[in-house]
Amino acid sequence: MNVIIIEDEELAAEVLADIIRKLRPETKVLSMPGSIKEAVKWLELHPEPDLIFCDIHLSDGNSFEIFRRVDVKCPVIFTTAYNQYAIEAFKVNSIDYLLKPIMEEDVAKALKKYETLQMHHLKQGFGNLQGLIQTSQAPQPAVRTRFSVKQGQTIRTVPAEEVAFFQAEEGVTFLMTFSGKRFIINNTLDQLEEQLAKAKFFRVNRQFIVNIEAVQDVQPYFKGRLMLKLKPPLEVEQTVSTNRTAAFKQWLDL
């Protein structure tokens, strides 16, 4: 399988390429253009690849401009740091997307989807790209900015910027503020992962989502994991799971 990765962040492109090669060693990453101009030129001068991974926000504009200039027939998997309404529509139409920071398991699912879909489904999905292009400027749904919590008999709100991390324990989700206050909230970590700003919060393992401002130090740990020194500190060590380490390192540089 021949792919190209359209991405303006060199590190992000390399991380994604490494994940793809790990999952599908036979795959050839033909090119990694970093702008609309470079991508258009490459697509005009070379045979079409089997699959394109494409970031939406490039240094010189919205990547949908590429598909206005070049008639691309192969399927596209978009990558983005934002959970846009348009991208949700794109997913329904059988062309997948990956939210940054990109996780290995998400790439694996996307490649599996690509491999199992019938070709006419892929073409149908890509045909709907034109409609998506027209709506690509649709407003983004607001990310979660505050949380209601109970403090005794009183209900108060905690702004997202005051949250150091979220932790799941025995089916209960806790919110911890930078001031060290702990509250129970009525959300699962899966729900929070979708609602929180991707540049600010990262799910380091099954039980923990951390705010970038809460990460004081990162140290190597066993089996490729990373250990976090947090503020406020926790009695139980929190580590980044092995399959999330590469994406976590990328997230630190966003």
CSV table of C-alpha atoms in Angstrom, one decimal, residues 35-237:
chain,number,residue,atom,x,y,z
A,35,SER,CA,1.6,22.7,2.8
A,36,ILE,CA,-1.3,23.0,0.3
A,37,LYS,CA,1.2,24.1,-2.4
A,38,GLU,CA,3.5,21.2,-1.9
A,39,ALA,CA,0.6,18.7,-1.7
A,40,VAL,CA,-1.0,20.0,-4.9
A,41,LYS,CA,2.3,19.9,-6.8
A,42,TRP,CA,3.1,16.3,-5.6
A,43,LEU,CA,-0.4,15.1,-6.6
A,44,GLU,CA,-0.2,16.7,-10.0
A,45,LEU,CA,3.2,15.1,-10.8
A,46,HIS,CA,2.8,11.6,-9.3
A,47,PRO,CA,0.5,8.7,-9.7
A,48,GLU,CA,-2.3,8.7,-7.1
A,49,PRO,CA,-1.5,6.9,-3.9
A,50,ASP,CA,-3.8,4.2,-2.4
A,51,LEU,CA,-4.5,6.3,0.7
A,52,ILE,CA,-3.9,9.9,1.9
A,53,PHE,CA,-3.6,11.0,5.5
A,54,CYS,CA,-4.2,14.7,5.6
A,55,ASP,CA,-4.1,17.3,8.4
A,56,ILE,CA,-6.9,19.9,8.0
A,57,HIS,CA,-5.2,23.0,9.3
A,58,LEU,CA,-2.0,23.6,7.3
A,59,SER,CA,0.5,26.5,7.5
A,60,ASP,CA,-0.9,28.0,4.3
A,61,GLY,CA,-4.6,27.4,4.8
A,62,ASN,CA,-7.4,24.8,5.0
A,63,SER,CA,-6.4,21.5,3.4
A,64,PHE,CA,-9.8,21.2,1.6
A,65,GLU,CA,-8.3,23.6,-0.9
A,66,ILE,CA,-6.1,20.7,-2.1
A,67,PHE,CA,-9.2,18.8,-3.2
A,68,ARG,CA,-10.6,21.9,-4.9
A,69,ARG,CA,-7.4,22.1,-7.1
A,70,VAL,CA,-6.8,18.4,-7.7
A,71,ASP,CA,-9.3,15.7,-8.6
A,72,VAL,CA,-8.3,13.0,-6.1
A,73,LYS,CA,-10.1,9.7,-6.3
A,74,CYS,CA,-8.4,7.7,-3.5
A,75,PRO,CA,-9.8,7.7,0.0
A,76,VAL,CA,-8.6,10.2,2.6
A,77,ILE,CA,-8.2,10.0,6.3
A,78,PHE,CA,-8.2,13.4,7.9
A,79,THR,CA,-6.3,14.3,11.0
A,80,THR,CA,-7.2,17.3,13.2
A,81,ALA,CA,-6.8,18.7,16.7
A,82,TYR,CA,-10.4,19.7,16.7
A,83,ASN,CA,-13.5,17.6,16.8
A,84,GLN,CA,-15.4,19.5,14.1
A,85,TYR,CA,-19.0,19.0,13.1
A,86,ALA,CA,-17.9,18.6,9.5
A,87,ILE,CA,-15.5,15.9,10.4
A,88,GLU,CA,-18.3,14.0,12.1
A,89,ALA,CA,-20.2,14.1,8.9
A,90,PHE,CA,-17.2,12.9,7.0
A,91,LYS,CA,-16.9,9.9,9.3
A,92,VAL,CA,-20.5,8.9,8.6
A,93,ASN,CA,-19.7,9.0,4.9
A,94,SER,CA,-17.0,6.3,5.3
A,95,ILE,CA,-13.9,8.4,5.2
A,96,ASP,CA,-12.3,8.2,8.7
A,97,TYR,CA,-10.6,10.9,10.8
A,98,LEU,CA,-8.1,10.9,13.6
A,99,LEU,CA,-8.0,13.3,16.5
A,100,LYS,CA,-4.7,14.6,17.6
A,101,PRO,CA,-2.7,13.6,19.4
A,102,ILE,CA,-2.9,10.5,17.2
A,103,MET,CA,-3.0,7.2,19.0
A,104,GLU,CA,-1.7,3.9,17.5
A,105,GLU,CA,-5.0,2.1,18.2
A,106,ASP,CA,-6.9,4.8,16.3
A,107,VAL,CA,-4.6,4.4,13.3
A,108,ALA,CA,-5.1,0.7,13.5
A,109,LYS,CA,-8.9,1.0,13.4
A,110,ALA,CA,-8.7,3.5,10.5
A,111,LEU,CA,-6.5,1.1,8.4
A,112,LYS,CA,-8.7,-1.8,9.2
A,113,LYS,CA,-11.7,0.2,8.0
A,114,TYR,CA,-9.9,1.1,4.8
A,115,GLU,CA,-9.0,-2.5,4.2
A,116,THR,CA,-12.4,-4.0,4.8
A,117,LEU,CA,-14.6,-1.4,3.0
A,118,GLN,CA,-15.6,-2.3,-0.5
A,119,MET,CA,-14.2,0.0,-3.2
A,120,HIS,CA,-17.6,1.4,-4.2
A,121,HIS,CA,-18.2,2.4,-0.6
A,122,LEU,CA,-14.9,4.2,-0.6
A,123,LYS,CA,-15.8,6.1,-3.8
A,124,GLN,CA,-19.2,6.9,-2.4
A,125,GLY,CA,-17.6,8.3,0.7
A,126,PHE,CA,-15.1,10.4,-1.2
A,127,GLY,CA,-17.8,11.6,-3.4
A,128,ASN,CA,-19.4,13.2,-0.4
A,129,LEU,CA,-16.1,15.1,0.2
A,130,GLN,CA,-17.4,17.8,-2.1
A,131,GLY,CA,-20.3,18.4,0.1
A,132,LEU,CA,-18.0,18.4,3.1
A,133,ILE,CA,-15.8,21.0,1.5
A,134,GLN,CA,-18.8,23.4,1.2
A,135,THR,CA,-19.5,23.0,4.9
A,136,SER,CA,-15.9,22.8,6.2
A,137,GLN,CA,-16.2,26.3,7.7
A,138,ALA,CA,-19.1,25.2,9.9
A,139,PRO,CA,-18.6,26.4,13.5
A,140,GLN,CA,-16.9,24.0,15.8
A,141,PRO,CA,-18.9,22.7,18.8
A,142,ALA,CA,-17.7,24.3,22.0
A,143,VAL,CA,-15.4,22.3,24.1
A,144,ARG,CA,-16.2,21.7,27.8
A,145,THR,CA,-15.3,24.8,29.7
A,146,ARG,CA,-16.8,24.1,33.2
A,147,PHE,CA,-18.1,21.4,35.4
A,148,SER,CA,-20.9,21.4,38.0
A,149,VAL,CA,-19.9,19.8,41.4
A,150,LYS,CA,-21.5,19.4,44.8
A,151,GLN,CA,-19.8,21.0,47.8
A,152,GLY,CA,-21.9,19.9,50.8
A,153,GLN,CA,-25.4,20.9,49.9
A,154,THR,CA,-24.2,23.6,47.5
A,155,ILE,CA,-23.7,23.2,43.7
A,156,ARG,CA,-20.8,25.2,42.3
A,157,THR,CA,-19.0,25.3,38.9
A,158,VAL,CA,-15.3,24.6,38.4
A,159,PRO,CA,-13.8,26.2,35.3
A,160,ALA,CA,-11.8,23.7,33.1
A,161,GLU,CA,-8.6,25.7,33.6
A,162,GLU,CA,-8.8,25.0,37.3
A,163,VAL,CA,-8.8,21.3,36.8
A,164,ALA,CA,-5.5,19.6,37.2
A,165,PHE,CA,-6.7,16.1,36.3
A,166,PHE,CA,-9.5,13.6,36.2
A,167,GLN,CA,-9.2,10.2,37.7
A,168,ALA,CA,-11.4,7.1,37.6
A,169,GLU,CA,-11.6,4.8,40.6
A,170,GLU,CA,-13.9,1.8,40.9
A,171,GLY,CA,-16.4,3.2,38.5
A,172,VAL,CA,-16.4,6.7,40.0
A,173,THR,CA,-14.9,9.7,38.2
A,174,PHE,CA,-13.1,12.4,40.3
A,175,LEU,CA,-12.1,15.9,39.4
A,176,MET,CA,-9.0,17.3,41.1
A,177,THR,CA,-8.4,21.1,41.1
A,178,PHE,CA,-4.9,22.7,41.3
A,179,SER,CA,-5.8,23.9,44.8
A,180,GLY,CA,-6.1,20.2,45.8
A,181,LYS,CA,-9.9,20.0,46.0
A,182,ARG,CA,-11.5,16.7,44.9
A,183,PHE,CA,-15.0,16.4,43.5
A,184,ILE,CA,-17.1,13.6,42.1
A,185,ILE,CA,-18.5,14.3,38.6
A,186,ASN,CA,-21.1,12.5,36.5
A,187,ASN,CA,-19.0,11.8,33.5
A,188,THR,CA,-16.9,8.8,32.4
A,189,LEU,CA,-13.3,9.4,31.2
A,190,ASP,CA,-14.5,8.3,27.7
A,191,GLN,CA,-17.0,11.1,27.7
A,192,LEU,CA,-14.5,13.7,29.0
A,193,GLU,CA,-11.9,12.7,26.5
A,194,GLU,CA,-14.3,13.7,23.7
A,195,GLN,CA,-15.4,17.0,25.5
A,196,LEU,CA,-12.1,18.5,26.6
A,197,ALA,CA,-9.8,20.7,24.6
A,198,LYS,CA,-7.2,18.3,23.0
A,199,ALA,CA,-4.4,20.8,23.4
A,200,LYS,CA,-4.9,21.1,27.1
A,201,PHE,CA,-5.9,17.7,28.3
A,202,PHE,CA,-4.5,14.2,27.5
A,203,ARG,CA,-5.6,10.8,28.5
A,204,VAL,CA,-2.4,9.1,29.7
A,205,ASN,CA,-4.0,5.7,30.6
A,206,ARG,CA,-7.4,4.1,31.2
A,207,GLN,CA,-7.8,5.8,34.6
A,208,PHE,CA,-6.3,9.3,34.1
A,209,ILE,CA,-6.7,12.5,32.1
A,210,VAL,CA,-4.2,15.2,32.9
A,211,ASN,CA,-4.1,19.0,32.2
A,212,ILE,CA,-0.8,20.1,30.5
A,213,GLU,CA,-0.4,22.7,33.3
A,214,ALA,CA,-0.3,19.9,35.9
A,215,VAL,CA,2.7,18.1,34.4
A,216,GLN,CA,5.8,19.2,36.3
A,217,ASP,CA,8.2,16.6,35.1
A,218,VAL,CA,8.3,13.5,32.9
A,219,GLN,CA,10.7,10.6,33.5
A,220,PRO,CA,11.4,7.3,31.7
A,221,TYR,CA,9.8,4.3,33.3
A,222,PHE,CA,9.6,0.5,32.8
A,223,LYS,CA,8.6,-1.1,29.5
A,224,GLY,CA,8.6,2.1,27.5
A,225,ARG,CA,6.3,3.9,29.8
A,226,LEU,CA,6.7,7.4,31.2
A,227,MET,CA,6.2,8.5,34.8
A,228,LEU,CA,4.6,11.8,35.6
A,229,LYS,CA,5.4,14.2,38.4
A,230,LEU,CA,2.2,16.2,38.9
A,231,LYS,CA,0.9,19.2,40.7
A,232,PRO,CA,-0.9,18.7,43.0
A,233,PRO,CA,1.0,15.5,43.8
A,234,LEU,CA,-0.7,12.1,44.1
A,235,GLU,CA,0.2,9.3,46.4
A,236,VAL,CA,-0.2,6.8,43.5
A,237,GLU,CA,2.2,7.2,40.7
